[in-house]
Amino acid sequence: MSEAPDPGRTIVRGAQANAVGFVARLGGRLLFVFIAARLYGAQLYGAFVLAVAIVELAVSVGSLATKRILFPLLDREADLPHGGAPGHLILDAALLVSAASLALAAAMAGGALVFATSATAIALVAIAPMIAGQALLDLLLAAVRWRGKIGYEVIARSLVEPWALAGGASLAFVFGWGAYGLAAGYWCGTLAALAYAAGGVARLFPGIRVWRYRPRPAALREILRGAGANSANDFLSALYMRADLYLVGVLLGPNATGVYGMVRQLITPLRQTRQSFDGLLIPAVSRTIGESGAAGAGAALASATRLIFAIQLPLLIALVAVGRPLLAWIGPGFEAGYWPLLILGAAEILQSALGVGDLIFVFLGPRIGLYLTLTSVAAGISAAVLLIPPLGITGAALAALLSCGLRSALRFAVLIKRFGVPIPHAHLGIPLLAAAAAAAALRAGASPALALGASLAIYAAVLAAGLKLTGQRLTLTGFAAERLALATPPPPG
């Protein structure tokens, strides 16, 4: 009997595959933001960014949390006699997601038509139907991850979607579509990625046989039961991550929104570092909690936090070194986003690296996660209302940092007191020390490129020395082994 693969290595391999894809995705995004800034200008780009942020908020509800709750549902389906019908469970979920997303799209477009004189409302009406496209894309990519196949998500999200978005926006400009050009690019990116993901599901679930599918009321009820609190939490989390952008749009107008939206695009690699692990980390945490409970999963979560943190810190150092010239290259006026860029980068690290512990709430206490998110959203919005008028987009970034810091503190307190999860803060010490030493090199007064090279070399050297002296390792440990039966698609029929 073959030995089960080491789950830590499996997650890291998946993260490495995702990381390669994210480099390609970053290239596509940089091309798109350059096209948007140079061809469409800050005002139209700002309107598009705000509309997409509203659509993504709706996606967090329309997807019914299926990108996370699907894993235990598929596990139970596979344990049924004769392997159950996991393919039909996906179709059950797709039916509910489509209905919820299209209803949201209709309501959103109808509401936006009332204010159709604004550029943001026009963009929102144009891309509202893609709420369903993005929600279904989340669902289908979760399904292929359940099979242990991360490559489909890498290609769909990192190659197909961003490059189709950039290509569609460029062609729309050539054809003179004006205010609808960026929305056309969004349609192109979403539909192309959705088609690719659907092909992956058809291949990995050969017994799905759509023509034989009939909705199963029991399965639909089970999906809706799991979606309740988790969907509310997803909505608040999405609001939590975008409230600053909405308030910038309302209080400062589309030009400032365009600059602030560009800054948020540039911190995408920090967020994607965490996302590169999530594809296989989420099902691995689900298995680990199922076998060892929340307290038993503490060491595994700590090792994941340390590794993600150690990767994100040099990315933040790079933003410090080259952020200002990069913003100036993008277009006139965008260099005003330098300090918000650094502040939002720090906030993103707090939320994504330290936020690994939120997975405990997903599986064991969705209502607790909901309350923590609600508290953080209220604090962030309150701080933004106070700070944006006097400080502009820098105030918005500071409000986001305050909100993320509060959430991190509350998360740690609840994990310790409610779930008995140990929080070994020492596992973050070595990466922080290495980052502090690297930051000192940035003050040497050299050119941005030389300062960046020196600081990254110092970071790597101090990190390696610190790990050796303390006996720590940047590996993922403590995860339950993956069930081999889930790694191979069932035979046809």
Coordinates of C-alpha atoms in Angstrom, one line a residue:
M1 CA 0.0 0.0 0.0
S2 CA 1.5 3.3 -1.0
E3 CA 2.3 5.9 1.7
A4 CA 0.1 8.9 2.0
P5 CA 1.7 12.1 0.7
D6 CA 3.0 14.6 3.2
P7 CA 0.3 17.2 3.5
G8 CA 2.7 20.0 4.2
R9 CA 4.7 19.3 1.0
T10 CA 1.5 18.9 -1.0
I11 CA 0.4 22.4 0.2
V12 CA 3.8 23.9 -0.6
R13 CA 3.9 22.4 -4.1
G14 CA 0.4 23.7 -4.7
A15 CA 1.5 27.1 -3.4
Q16 CA 4.6 27.1 -5.7
A17 CA 2.4 26.3 -8.7
N18 CA 0.1 29.1 -7.7
A19 CA 3.0 31.4 -7.2
V20 CA 4.2 30.8 -10.8
G21 CA 0.7 31.6 -11.9
F22 CA 0.6 34.7 -9.8
V23 CA 3.7 36.1 -11.5
A24 CA 1.9 35.6 -14.9
R25 CA -1.2 37.1 -13.4
L26 CA 0.8 40.1 -12.1
G27 CA 2.1 40.7 -15.6
G28 CA -1.5 40.7 -17.0
R29 CA -2.7 43.0 -14.2
L30 CA 0.2 45.4 -14.7
L31 CA -0.6 45.5 -18.4
F32 CA -4.3 46.1 -17.7
V33 CA -3.7 48.9 -15.2
F34 CA -1.2 50.5 -17.6
I35 CA -3.9 50.3 -20.3
A36 CA -6.6 51.6 -18.0
A37 CA -4.5 54.5 -16.8
R38 CA -3.0 55.5 -20.1
L39 CA -6.0 54.9 -22.4
Y40 CA -9.0 55.5 -20.2
G41 CA -7.6 57.9 -17.6
A42 CA -7.9 58.1 -13.8
Q43 CA -11.6 59.1 -13.8
L44 CA -13.0 56.2 -15.9
Y45 CA -10.6 53.8 -14.2
G46 CA -11.8 55.0 -10.8
A47 CA -15.4 54.5 -11.8
F48 CA -14.6 51.0 -13.0
V49 CA -12.6 50.1 -9.9
L50 CA -15.5 51.2 -7.7
A51 CA -18.0 49.2 -9.8
V52 CA -15.9 46.1 -9.6
A53 CA -15.6 46.5 -5.9
I54 CA -19.4 46.6 -5.6
V55 CA -19.7 43.5 -7.8
E56 CA -17.2 41.6 -5.8
L57 CA -19.1 42.4 -2.7
A58 CA -22.2 40.9 -4.3
V59 CA -20.2 37.8 -5.4
S60 CA -19.3 37.2 -1.7
V61 CA -23.1 36.7 -1.2
G62 CA -24.0 35.1 -4.5
S63 CA -21.4 32.4 -4.2
L64 CA -23.1 31.1 -1.0
A65 CA -19.7 30.4 0.5
T66 CA -19.4 27.3 -1.7
K67 CA -15.7 27.9 -2.3
R68 CA -15.2 26.7 1.3
I69 CA -18.2 24.8 2.5
L70 CA -18.1 22.6 -0.7
F71 CA -15.2 20.5 0.7
P72 CA -16.9 18.8 3.7
L73 CA -20.0 18.4 1.6
L74 CA -18.1 16.6 -1.2
D75 CA -16.2 14.5 1.4
R76 CA -19.6 13.3 2.8
E77 CA -20.9 12.7 -0.7
A78 CA -17.9 10.6 -1.6
D79 CA -18.4 8.4 1.6
L80 CA -21.9 7.4 0.5
P81 CA -22.4 3.9 -1.0
H82 CA -20.9 3.5 -4.5
G83 CA -19.0 6.8 -4.0
G84 CA -22.2 9.0 -4.1
A85 CA -22.6 11.6 -6.8
P86 CA -20.1 14.4 -6.2
G87 CA -20.7 15.7 -9.7
H88 CA -24.4 16.2 -9.1
L89 CA -23.6 17.9 -5.8
I90 CA -21.6 20.5 -7.8
L91 CA -24.6 21.0 -10.1
D92 CA -26.9 21.4 -7.1
A93 CA -24.6 24.1 -5.8
A94 CA -24.3 25.7 -9.2
L95 CA -28.1 25.9 -9.5
L96 CA -28.4 27.7 -6.1
V97 CA -25.4 30.0 -6.9
S98 CA -26.8 31.0 -10.3
A99 CA -30.2 31.8 -8.9
A100 CA -28.8 33.9 -6.0
S101 CA -26.2 35.7 -8.2
L102 CA -28.7 36.6 -11.0
A103 CA -31.2 37.9 -8.5
L104 CA -28.5 40.1 -7.0
A105 CA -27.3 41.2 -10.4
A106 CA -30.9 42.3 -11.4
A107 CA -31.4 44.2 -8.2
M108 CA -28.0 45.9 -8.4
A109 CA -28.5 46.9 -12.1
G110 CA -32.0 48.2 -11.4
G111 CA -30.7 50.3 -8.5
A112 CA -27.8 51.6 -10.5
L113 CA -30.1 52.7 -13.4
V114 CA -31.6 55.3 -11.0
F115 CA -28.2 57.0 -11.0
A116 CA -27.2 56.2 -14.6
T117 CA -25.8 59.6 -15.2
S118 CA -22.6 58.8 -13.2
A119 CA -19.7 56.9 -14.7
T120 CA -19.7 54.4 -11.8
A121 CA -23.4 53.6 -12.3
I122 CA -22.9 53.0 -16.0
A123 CA -19.9 50.7 -15.3
L124 CA -22.0 48.9 -12.6
V125 CA -24.9 48.3 -14.9
A126 CA -22.5 46.9 -17.6
I127 CA -20.8 44.4 -15.4
A128 CA -23.6 43.4 -13.0
P129 CA -24.4 40.1 -14.9
M130 CA -20.8 39.0 -14.2
I131 CA -21.8 38.5 -10.5
A132 CA -23.0 35.1 -11.6
G133 CA -19.9 34.5 -13.7
Q134 CA -17.5 35.2 -10.9
A135 CA -19.6 33.2 -8.3
L136 CA -19.8 30.2 -10.6
L137 CA -16.0 30.5 -11.2
D138 CA -15.4 30.3 -7.5
L139 CA -17.5 27.2 -7.2
L140 CA -16.0 25.3 -10.1
L141 CA -12.5 26.1 -9.1
A142 CA -13.2 24.8 -5.6
A143 CA -14.5 21.6 -7.1
V144 CA -11.3 20.9 -9.0
R145 CA -9.3 21.7 -5.9
W146 CA -11.2 19.0 -4.1
R147 CA -9.7 16.6 -6.6
G148 CA -6.2 17.9 -5.6
K149 CA -5.7 19.6 -9.0
I150 CA -4.5 23.1 -8.4
G151 CA -3.3 23.7 -12.0
Y152 CA -6.8 24.6 -13.3
E153 CA -7.1 27.5 -10.8
V154 CA -3.6 28.7 -11.6
I155 CA -4.3 28.8 -15.3
A156 CA -7.8 30.2 -15.0
R157 CA -7.1 33.0 -12.5
S158 CA -3.5 33.7 -13.4
L159 CA -3.4 33.4 -17.2
V160 CA -6.8 33.2 -18.8
E161 CA -8.7 35.8 -16.7
P162 CA -6.1 38.7 -16.5
W163 CA -4.8 38.5 -20.0
A164 CA -8.3 38.2 -21.5
L165 CA -9.3 41.2 -19.4
A166 CA -6.4 43.3 -20.8
G167 CA -7.0 42.1 -24.3
G168 CA -10.7 42.8 -24.2
A169 CA -10.2 46.3 -22.7
S170 CA -7.6 47.1 -25.4
L171 CA -9.9 46.0 -28.3
A172 CA -12.8 47.9 -26.8
F173 CA -10.7 51.1 -26.8
V174 CA -9.7 50.5 -30.4
F175 CA -13.4 50.2 -31.3
G176 CA -14.2 53.4 -29.4
W177 CA -16.5 51.9 -26.7
G178 CA -15.5 54.7 -24.3
A179 CA -17.1 54.2 -20.8
Y180 CA -18.0 50.6 -21.6
G181 CA -14.5 49.6 -22.7
L182 CA -13.2 48.4 -19.3
A183 CA -16.5 46.6 -18.6
A184 CA -16.1 44.8 -21.9
G185 CA -12.7 43.6 -20.7
Y186 CA -14.2 42.4 -17.5
W187 CA -16.7 40.3 -19.4
C188 CA -14.0 38.8 -21.5
G189 CA -11.8 37.9 -18.6
T190 CA -14.7 36.3 -16.5
L191 CA -16.2 34.3 -19.3
A192 CA -12.9 33.0 -20.6
A193 CA -11.9 31.8 -17.1
L194 CA -15.4 30.3 -16.5
A195 CA -15.2 28.3 -19.7
Y196 CA -11.8 26.9 -18.8
A197 CA -12.9 26.0 -15.3
A198 CA -16.0 24.3 -16.6
G199 CA -13.8 22.2 -18.9
G200 CA -11.7 21.1 -15.9
V201 CA -14.8 20.0 -14.0
A202 CA -16.1 18.0 -17.0
R203 CA -12.7 16.2 -17.2
L204 CA -12.2 15.6 -13.4
F205 CA -15.8 14.5 -12.8
P206 CA -16.4 12.2 -15.8
G207 CA -19.6 10.8 -14.3
I208 CA -21.3 14.2 -14.0
R209 CA -23.6 13.6 -17.0
V210 CA -25.4 16.9 -17.0
W211 CA -28.3 15.5 -19.1
R212 CA -29.2 13.1 -16.3
Y213 CA -29.1 15.7 -13.5
R214 CA -32.2 16.4 -11.5
P215 CA -32.1 18.8 -8.5
R216 CA -32.0 17.0 -5.2
P217 CA -34.0 18.9 -2.5
A218 CA -32.1 17.3 0.4
A219 CA -28.7 18.4 -1.1
L220 CA -30.1 21.9 -1.8
R221 CA -31.2 22.3 1.8
E222 CA -27.8 21.1 3.1
I223 CA -25.9 23.6 0.9
L224 CA -28.2 26.4 2.1
R225 CA -27.7 25.4 5.7
G226 CA -24.0 25.6 5.4
A227 CA -24.2 28.9 3.4
G228 CA -26.1 30.9 6.0
A229 CA -23.6 32.3 8.6
N230 CA -20.6 31.7 6.2
S231 CA -22.2 33.8 3.5
A232 CA -22.8 36.6 6.0
N233 CA -19.2 36.3 7.1
D234 CA -18.0 36.4 3.5
F235 CA -20.1 39.5 2.9
L236 CA -18.7 41.3 5.9
S237 CA -15.2 40.2 5.1
A238 CA -15.5 41.5 1.6
L239 CA -17.0 44.8 3.0
Y240 CA -14.2 44.8 5.5
M241 CA -11.6 44.7 2.7
R242 CA -13.3 47.3 0.5
A243 CA -15.0 49.7 2.9
D244 CA -12.1 52.2 2.5
L245 CA -12.4 52.1 -1.3
Y246 CA -16.2 52.8 -1.1
L247 CA -15.7 55.7 1.3
V248 CA -12.9 57.2 -0.9
G249 CA -15.3 57.0 -3.9
V250 CA -18.1 58.7 -1.9
L251 CA -16.0 61.4 -0.1
L252 CA -13.2 62.1 -2.6
G253 CA -14.6 61.4 -6.1
P254 CA -13.5 59.2 -9.0
N255 CA -10.0 60.7 -9.5
A256 CA -8.9 59.9 -6.0
T257 CA -10.6 56.5 -6.3
G258 CA -8.5 55.9 -9.4
V259 CA -5.3 56.5 -7.5
Y260 CA -6.4 54.5 -4.5
G261 CA -7.6 51.7 -6.7
M262 CA -4.2 51.6 -8.4
V263 CA -2.5 51.3 -5.0
R264 CA -4.8 48.4 -4.1
Q265 CA -3.8 46.7 -7.4
L266 CA -0.1 47.1 -6.5
I267 CA -0.5 45.3 -3.2
T268 CA -2.1 42.4 -5.0
P269 CA 1.1 40.2 -4.8
L270 CA 0.9 40.4 -1.0
R271 CA -2.7 39.1 -1.0
Q272 CA -1.9 36.5 -3.7
T273 CA 0.9 35.1 -1.5
R274 CA -1.8 34.0 1.0
Q275 CA -4.2 32.9 -1.8
S276 CA -1.5 30.7 -3.4
F277 CA -1.7 28.6 -0.2
D278 CA -5.4 28.6 0.2
G279 CA -6.2 26.2 -2.6
L280 CA -4.9 23.2 -0.7
L281 CA -4.5 24.8 2.8
I282 CA -8.3 25.1 3.3
P283 CA -9.1 21.4 2.7
A284 CA -6.0 20.4 4.7
V285 CA -7.2 22.5 7.7
S286 CA -10.6 21.0 7.4
R287 CA -9.1 17.4 7.6
T288 CA -6.8 18.4 10.4
I289 CA -9.6 19.9 12.5
G290 CA -11.7 16.8 11.8
E291 CA -9.0 14.5 13.2
S292 CA -7.3 16.6 15.9
G293 CA -9.8 19.4 16.8
A294 CA -9.0 23.1 16.9
A295 CA -6.3 22.9 19.6
G296 CA -4.6 20.1 17.6
A297 CA -4.5 22.3 14.5
G298 CA -2.7 25.1 16.3
A299 CA 0.8 24.0 15.3
A300 CA -0.2 23.5 11.7
L301 CA -1.8 27.0 11.5
A302 CA 1.3 28.6 13.2
S303 CA 3.6 27.0 10.6
A304 CA 1.5 28.2 7.8
T305 CA 1.4 31.7 9.2
R306 CA 5.2 31.9 9.6
L307 CA 5.9 30.7 6.1
I308 CA 3.4 33.2 4.5
F309 CA 4.7 36.0 6.7
A310 CA 8.3 35.3 5.7
I311 CA 7.4 35.5 2.0
Q312 CA 5.3 38.6 2.3
L313 CA 7.8 40.8 4.2
P314 CA 10.3 41.0 1.3
L315 CA 7.5 42.0 -1.0
L316 CA 6.7 44.9 1.3
I317 CA 10.3 45.8 1.4
A318 CA 10.2 45.9 -2.5
L319 CA 7.3 48.3 -2.4
V320 CA 9.2 50.6 -0.1
A321 CA 12.1 50.7 -2.4
V322 CA 10.5 51.0 -5.8
G323 CA 6.9 52.0 -5.1
R324 CA 7.4 55.7 -5.8
P325 CA 9.0 55.4 -9.2
L326 CA 6.6 52.6 -10.2
L327 CA 3.6 54.9 -9.4
A328 CA 5.1 57.7 -11.4
W329 CA 5.7 55.4 -14.4
I330 CA 2.0 54.4 -14.4
G331 CA 0.8 57.9 -15.0
P332 CA 0.7 61.5 -13.9
G333 CA -0.8 62.0 -10.4
F334 CA -0.5 58.4 -9.3
E335 CA 2.7 59.0 -7.3
A336 CA 0.4 60.6 -4.6
G337 CA -0.4 57.0 -3.6
Y338 CA 3.1 56.1 -2.3
W339 CA 2.4 56.3 1.5
P340 CA -1.1 54.7 1.2
L341 CA 0.7 51.9 -0.8
L342 CA 3.0 51.2 2.2
I343 CA 0.3 51.5 4.8
L344 CA -2.1 49.2 2.9
G345 CA 0.8 46.7 2.3
A346 CA 1.2 46.5 6.1
A347 CA -2.5 46.1 6.6
E348 CA -2.7 43.3 4.0
I349 CA 0.1 41.4 5.8
L350 CA -1.8 41.6 9.1
Q351 CA -5.0 40.4 7.5
S352 CA -3.7 37.7 5.2
A353 CA -0.7 36.1 7.1
L354 CA -2.2 36.4 10.6
G355 CA -5.7 35.6 9.2
V356 CA -4.9 31.9 8.7
G357 CA -6.6 31.4 12.1
D358 CA -9.9 32.5 10.6
L359 CA -10.2 29.0 9.1
I360 CA -11.0 27.7 12.6
F361 CA -14.1 29.9 12.6
V362 CA -15.1 28.7 9.1
F363 CA -15.4 25.1 10.2
L364 CA -16.1 25.4 13.9
G365 CA -17.6 28.8 14.7
P366 CA -18.9 30.8 11.7
R367 CA -21.0 33.0 13.9
I368 CA -17.9 33.9 16.0
G369 CA -16.1 34.8 12.8
L370 CA -19.1 36.9 11.7
Y371 CA -19.1 38.9 15.0
L372 CA -15.3 39.6 14.7
T373 CA -15.7 40.7 11.2
L374 CA -18.7 42.9 12.1
T375 CA -16.7 44.6 14.9
S376 CA -13.7 45.2 12.6
V377 CA -15.9 46.6 9.8
A378 CA -17.6 49.0 12.2
A379 CA -14.2 50.2 13.6
G380 CA -12.7 50.6 10.0
I381 CA -15.7 52.6 8.7
S382 CA -15.7 54.8 11.8
A383 CA -12.0 55.5 11.5
A384 CA -12.3 56.1 7.7
V385 CA -15.1 58.7 8.1
L386 CA -12.9 60.5 10.6
L387 CA -9.6 60.3 8.8
I388 CA -10.4 60.6 5.1
P389 CA -11.6 64.2 5.1
P390 CA -8.4 65.6 6.6
L391 CA -5.9 63.1 5.2
G392 CA -7.4 62.0 1.9
I393 CA -6.4 58.5 0.7
T394 CA -3.7 58.3 3.3
G395 CA -6.5 58.5 5.9
A396 CA -8.3 55.7 4.2
A397 CA -5.2 53.5 4.3
L398 CA -4.7 54.3 8.0
A399 CA -8.3 53.3 8.7
A400 CA -7.7 50.0 7.0
L401 CA -4.6 49.3 9.0
L402 CA -6.4 50.1 12.2
S403 CA -9.2 47.8 11.3
C404 CA -6.8 44.9 10.4
G405 CA -4.9 45.4 13.6
L406 CA -8.0 45.3 15.7
R407 CA -9.2 42.1 14.0
S408 CA -5.8 40.4 14.5
A409 CA -6.0 41.2 18.3
L410 CA -9.5 39.9 18.6
R411 CA -8.8 36.8 16.6
F412 CA -5.9 35.8 18.8
A413 CA -7.9 36.4 22.0
V414 CA -10.9 34.2 20.7
L415 CA -8.6 31.4 19.4
I416 CA -6.9 31.2 22.8
K417 CA -9.9 31.5 25.1
R418 CA -12.7 29.9 23.1
F419 CA -10.9 27.2 21.2
G420 CA -7.8 26.6 23.2
V421 CA -5.5 27.2 20.2
P422 CA -2.0 28.0 21.3
I423 CA -0.6 31.2 19.6
P424 CA 3.2 30.9 19.5
H425 CA 4.1 34.5 18.7
A426 CA 7.8 33.6 18.7
H427 CA 7.4 32.0 15.2
L428 CA 7.1 35.5 13.8
G429 CA 10.1 36.9 15.5
I430 CA 12.8 35.8 13.1
P431 CA 11.1 37.1 9.9
L432 CA 10.4 40.4 11.7
L433 CA 14.1 40.8 12.7
A434 CA 15.2 40.0 9.2
A435 CA 12.8 42.6 7.8
A436 CA 14.0 45.3 10.3
A437 CA 17.6 44.7 9.2
A438 CA 16.7 44.9 5.6
A439 CA 14.7 48.1 6.1
A440 CA 17.9 49.7 7.5
A441 CA 19.6 49.1 4.1
L442 CA 16.9 51.1 2.3
R443 CA 18.1 54.2 4.2
A444 CA 21.6 54.0 2.7
G445 CA 20.7 56.6 0.0
A446 CA 21.6 54.4 -3.0
S447 CA 19.4 54.1 -6.1
P448 CA 16.1 52.2 -5.7
A449 CA 17.5 49.2 -7.6
L450 CA 20.7 49.0 -5.6
A451 CA 18.9 49.6 -2.3
L452 CA 16.3 46.9 -3.1
G453 CA 19.0 44.3 -4.0
A454 CA 21.0 45.0 -0.8
S455 CA 18.0 44.9 1.4
L456 CA 16.7 41.6 0.0
A457 CA 20.1 40.1 0.4
I458 CA 20.3 41.2 4.0
Y459 CA 16.8 39.9 4.6
A460 CA 17.7 36.4 3.3
A461 CA 20.9 36.3 5.3
V462 CA 19.4 37.3 8.6
L463 CA 16.4 35.0 8.1
A464 CA 18.6 32.0 7.3
A465 CA 20.9 32.7 10.3
G466 CA 18.0 33.3 12.7
L467 CA 16.3 30.0 11.7
K468 CA 19.6 28.1 12.1
L469 CA 20.3 29.5 15.5
T470 CA 16.8 28.9 16.8
G471 CA 16.3 25.5 15.1
Q472 CA 13.1 26.7 13.3
R473 CA 12.3 25.7 9.8
L474 CA 10.1 27.3 7.1
T475 CA 8.1 24.1 6.6
L476 CA 4.4 23.2 7.0
T477 CA 3.9 20.7 9.8
G478 CA 1.1 19.2 11.8
F479 CA -1.4 18.7 9.0
A480 CA -3.5 15.5 8.7
A481 CA -2.6 13.3 5.8
E482 CA -4.8 13.6 2.7
R483 CA -7.1 10.8 1.8
L484 CA -5.7 9.2 -1.3
A485 CA -9.2 8.4 -2.6
L486 CA -9.8 12.0 -3.2
A487 CA -6.8 12.5 -5.4
T488 CA -8.0 10.3 -8.3
P489 CA -11.3 10.8 -10.2
P490 CA -13.8 8.0 -10.0
P491 CA -14.2 5.8 -13.1
P492 CA -16.8 6.8 -15.6
G493 CA -20.3 5.6 -14.7

